[in-house]
Amino acid sequence: MSKLFEGLDALGIKVDDKVDIYEENKVSPEEQSEIVDNKEEIDEEEFLFDKEIECAVCFKKFTSRVVKTGRLKIIDSDSDLRPIYREFDMGKYDVWSCPHCGYTSLSRFFAGITSKQRSFIKEQSMESHGVENENATYSIDDAIMRYKLALYYSILKKGKLSEKAYTCLKLAWMFRSKRENLEKSLEELLDVENAKDINFEEVVKVKMEIGELRDREKEAIQNAVVGFDEAYDKENFPICGMDEATLGYLIAELYRKIGEYEKSMRWVNSLLKKHIGNKRLRERITVLKNRIRKEINHS
């Protein structure tokens, strides 16, 4: 089974070992119609509230923890556009999961479900339910499980390429968040005056987990870029809130992250030939081009 779906068996969901995330989207033309150290403790619960949501599948109501509008401050962003918040990772709360029927999706896609997609979900004989929403706050592990479930349902309902791709991307970001937290823990384990005091068994354990998370992040990115690349030509813009230039940049950067330099450079060169009004985005593309060249020279 793909590592992306690891743990869903605990919810009664069995995913085929050879599952193809984009299988349902492979149709013929005829068929086609912060992470930074906080100087003070943050009470995460103060930034949240319970939002009442009506499930788009079973129509029952439930509540989910949601971040209050405008409460978190973005202080930076990663090269693949992951926002870095000063307080905590807002992405932990971007998945809604119905505890009654199990339907789970990123919040931006939750309500936008067709009757046909609803039928696809109801036709599946499942004994599982969605994850519970009772915790006052969600941990990174809680969030990872919710994103995995959202990806599973995006396949189940035969969602758009972009929905699956965006879910994979945000799952990759969650793996990265967890890895970054572990890297900080590793620094703390090694930050001792006497080397004899280092718990080497724990150090090895943490290093192994960091490596596994890198692999899972890469797998999620590989699936994300496949979907975005195809969606660029097949779907109408904006796609997941991105215009053509922004999505083109994101695709180029994701290809770079997985070592597909030729594809990445092809996208970059294509973008630089176009008029891009967003000065900051054009600068990102230029920086990316130089970065690709350096990595090719050092590979």
Coordinates of N, CA and C in Angstrom, one line a residue, residues 26-112:
K26 N -8.0 9.7 -16.3 CA -7.4 9.3 -17.5 C -8.5 8.9 -18.5
V27 N -9.1 9.9 -19.2 CA -10.2 9.6 -20.1 C -9.8 10.1 -21.5
S28 N -10.5 9.5 -22.4 CA -10.2 9.9 -23.8 C -10.8 11.2 -24.1
P29 N -10.3 11.9 -25.2 CA -10.9 13.2 -25.6 C -12.4 13.2 -25.8
E30 N -12.9 12.1 -26.2 CA -14.3 12.0 -26.4 C -15.1 12.0 -25.0
E31 N -14.5 11.4 -24.0 CA -15.1 11.3 -22.7 C -14.9 12.6 -21.9
Q32 N -14.0 13.4 -22.4 CA -13.7 14.6 -21.6 C -14.7 15.7 -21.8
S33 N -15.5 16.1 -21.0 CA -16.5 17.3 -21.2 C -15.8 18.5 -20.5
E34 N 4.8 28.6 10.5 CA 6.0 29.2 11.0 C 6.6 28.1 11.6
I35 N 7.2 27.9 10.3 CA 7.7 27.1 11.4 C 9.0 27.8 12.0
V36 N 8.8 28.5 13.0 CA 9.9 29.2 13.7 C 9.7 29.0 15.2
D37 N 10.8 29.2 15.9 CA 10.8 29.0 17.4 C 10.0 30.2 18.0
N38 N 9.0 30.0 18.7 CA 8.2 31.0 19.4 C 8.9 31.4 20.7
K39 N 9.0 32.8 20.9 CA 9.6 33.2 22.1 C 8.6 33.1 23.3
E40 N 7.4 32.9 23.0 CA 6.4 32.8 24.1 C 5.4 31.7 23.7
E41 N 4.9 31.1 24.7 CA 3.9 30.0 24.5 C 2.7 30.5 23.8
I42 N 2.2 29.8 22.8 CA 1.0 30.1 22.1 C -0.1 29.2 22.5
D43 N -1.2 29.8 23.0 CA -2.4 29.0 23.3 C -3.2 28.8 22.0
E44 N -3.0 27.7 21.4 CA -3.6 27.5 20.0 C -5.1 27.5 20.1
E45 N -5.7 27.1 21.2 CA -7.1 27.0 21.2 C -7.8 28.4 21.1
E46 N -7.0 29.4 21.6 CA -7.6 30.8 21.5 C -7.8 31.3 20.1
F47 N -7.1 30.6 19.1 CA -7.2 31.1 17.7 C -8.3 30.3 17.0
L48 N -9.0 29.4 17.7 CA -9.9 28.5 17.0 C -11.4 28.7 17.5
F49 N -12.3 28.2 16.7 CA -13.7 28.1 17.1 C -14.3 26.9 16.4
D50 N -15.5 26.5 16.9 CA -16.2 25.4 16.3 C -17.2 25.9 15.3
K51 N -16.9 25.4 14.1 CA -17.8 25.8 12.9 C -18.8 24.7 12.7
E52 N -20.1 25.1 12.6 CA -21.1 24.1 12.2 C -21.1 23.9 10.7
I53 N -21.1 22.7 10.3 CA -21.0 22.3 8.8 C -22.0 21.3 8.5
E54 N -22.7 21.5 7.3 CA -23.6 20.4 6.8 C -22.9 19.6 5.9
C55 N -22.9 18.3 6.1 CA -22.2 17.3 5.2 C -22.8 17.3 3.8
A56 N -22.0 17.4 2.8 CA -22.4 17.4 1.4 C -22.9 16.1 0.9
V57 N -22.7 15.0 1.7 CA -23.1 13.7 1.3 C -24.3 13.2 2.1
C58 N -24.2 13.2 3.4 CA -25.4 12.7 4.2 C -26.3 13.8 4.7
F59 N -25.9 15.0 4.5 CA -26.6 16.2 4.9 C -26.8 16.4 6.4
K60 N -26.1 15.6 7.2 CA -26.2 15.7 8.7 C -25.2 16.8 9.1
K61 N -25.4 17.5 10.2 CA -24.6 18.6 10.7 C -23.6 18.1 11.7
F62 N -22.4 18.7 11.6 CA -21.3 18.4 12.6 C -20.5 19.7 12.8
T63 N -19.6 19.6 13.8 CA -18.7 20.8 14.0 C -17.3 20.4 13.8
S64 N -16.5 21.4 13.3 CA -15.1 21.1 13.1 C -14.3 22.4 13.6
R65 N -13.1 22.1 14.1 CA -12.3 23.2 14.6 C -11.8 24.0 13.4
V66 N -11.9 25.3 13.4 CA -11.6 26.2 12.3 C -10.8 27.4 12.9
V67 N -9.8 27.9 12.2 CA -9.0 29.1 12.6 C -9.9 30.3 12.4
K68 N -9.9 31.2 13.4 CA -10.6 32.5 13.3 C -9.9 33.3 12.2
T69 N -10.7 34.0 11.4 CA -10.3 34.8 10.3 C -9.3 35.9 10.7
G70 N -8.2 36.0 10.1 CA -7.3 37.1 10.3 C -6.5 37.0 11.6
R71 N -6.5 35.9 12.3 CA -5.8 35.7 13.6 C -4.4 35.3 13.4
L72 N -4.1 34.6 12.4 CA -2.7 34.1 12.2 C -1.9 35.0 11.2
K73 N -0.7 35.2 11.4 CA 0.1 36.1 10.6 C 1.1 35.3 9.8
I74 N 1.1 35.4 8.5 CA 2.1 34.8 7.6 C 3.4 35.6 7.6
I75 N 4.5 34.9 8.0 CA 5.8 35.6 8.1 C 6.7 35.2 6.9
D76 N 6.4 34.2 6.2 CA 7.3 33.7 5.1 C 6.5 32.7 4.3
S77 N 7.2 32.2 3.3 CA 6.6 31.1 2.5 C 7.8 30.2 1.9
D78 N 7.5 28.9 1.8 CA 8.5 28.1 1.2 C 8.5 28.3 -0.4
S79 N 9.5 27.7 -1.0 CA 9.6 27.8 -2.5 C 8.4 27.2 -3.2
D80 N 7.7 26.3 -2.6 CA 6.6 25.7 -3.2 C 5.3 26.3 -2.7
L81 N 5.4 27.5 -2.2 CA 4.3 28.4 -1.8 C 3.6 27.9 -0.5
R82 N 4.2 27.0 0.3 CA 3.6 26.7 1.6 C 3.8 28.0 2.5
P83 N 2.7 28.5 3.1 CA 2.8 29.6 3.9 C 3.4 29.3 5.3
I84 N 4.2 30.1 5.8 CA 4.8 29.9 7.2 C 4.1 30.9 8.1
Y85 N 3.5 30.4 9.1 CA 2.7 31.3 10.1 C 3.6 31.5 11.3
R86 N 3.4 32.6 11.9 CA 4.2 32.9 13.1 C 3.7 32.1 14.3
E87 N 2.4 31.8 14.4 CA 1.9 31.2 15.6 C 1.9 29.6 15.5
F88 N 1.3 29.1 14.5 CA 1.3 27.6 14.3 C 0.8 27.3 12.9
D89 N 0.9 26.1 12.5 CA 0.6 25.7 11.1 C -1.0 25.7 10.9
M90 N -1.5 26.6 10.2 CA -2.9 26.7 10.0 C -3.4 25.6 9.1
G91 N -2.6 25.0 8.3 CA -3.0 23.8 7.5 C -3.5 22.7 8.2
K92 N -3.3 22.6 9.5 CA -3.8 21.5 10.3 C -5.3 21.5 10.4
Y93 N -5.9 22.6 10.1 CA -7.4 22.8 10.3 C -8.1 23.0 8.9
D94 N -7.4 22.6 7.9 CA -8.0 22.8 6.5 C -8.7 21.6 6.0
V95 N -9.0 20.6 6.8 CA -9.7 19.4 6.3 C -11.0 19.2 7.2
W96 N -12.1 19.1 6.5 CA -13.3 18.8 7.3 C -13.7 17.3 7.1
S97 N -14.1 16.7 8.2 CA -14.4 15.3 8.1 C -15.8 15.0 8.8
C98 N -16.7 14.5 8.1 CA -18.0 14.2 8.7 C -18.0 12.9 9.6
P99 N -18.3 13.0 10.8 CA -18.2 11.8 11.7 C -19.3 10.8 11.5
H100 N -20.4 11.3 10.7 CA -21.5 10.4 10.5 C -21.3 9.5 9.3
C101 N -20.9 10.0 8.2 CA -20.8 9.1 7.0 C -19.3 8.9 6.5
G102 N -18.4 9.7 7.1 CA -17.0 9.6 6.8 C -16.5 10.5 5.7
Y103 N -17.4 11.2 5.0 CA -16.9 12.0 3.9 C -16.0 13.1 4.4
T104 N -14.8 13.2 3.7 CA -13.7 14.1 4.2 C -13.2 14.8 3.0
S105 N -12.9 16.1 3.1 CA -12.3 16.8 2.0 C -11.7 18.1 2.6
L106 N -10.8 18.7 1.8 CA -10.3 20.0 2.1 C -11.5 20.9 2.1
S107 N -11.4 21.9 3.0 CA -12.6 22.8 3.2 C -13.0 23.5 1.9
R108 N -12.1 23.9 1.0 CA -12.4 24.6 -0.2 C -13.2 23.7 -1.2
F109 N -13.1 22.4 -1.1 CA -13.8 21.4 -2.0 C -14.9 20.7 -1.3
F110 N -15.1 20.9 0.0 CA -16.1 20.1 0.7 C -17.5 20.2 0.2
A111 N -18.0 21.4 -0.1 CA -19.4 21.6 -0.5 C -19.6 21.4 -2.0
G112 N -18.5 21.5 -2.7 CA -18.6 21.5 -4.2 C -18.7 20.1 -4.7

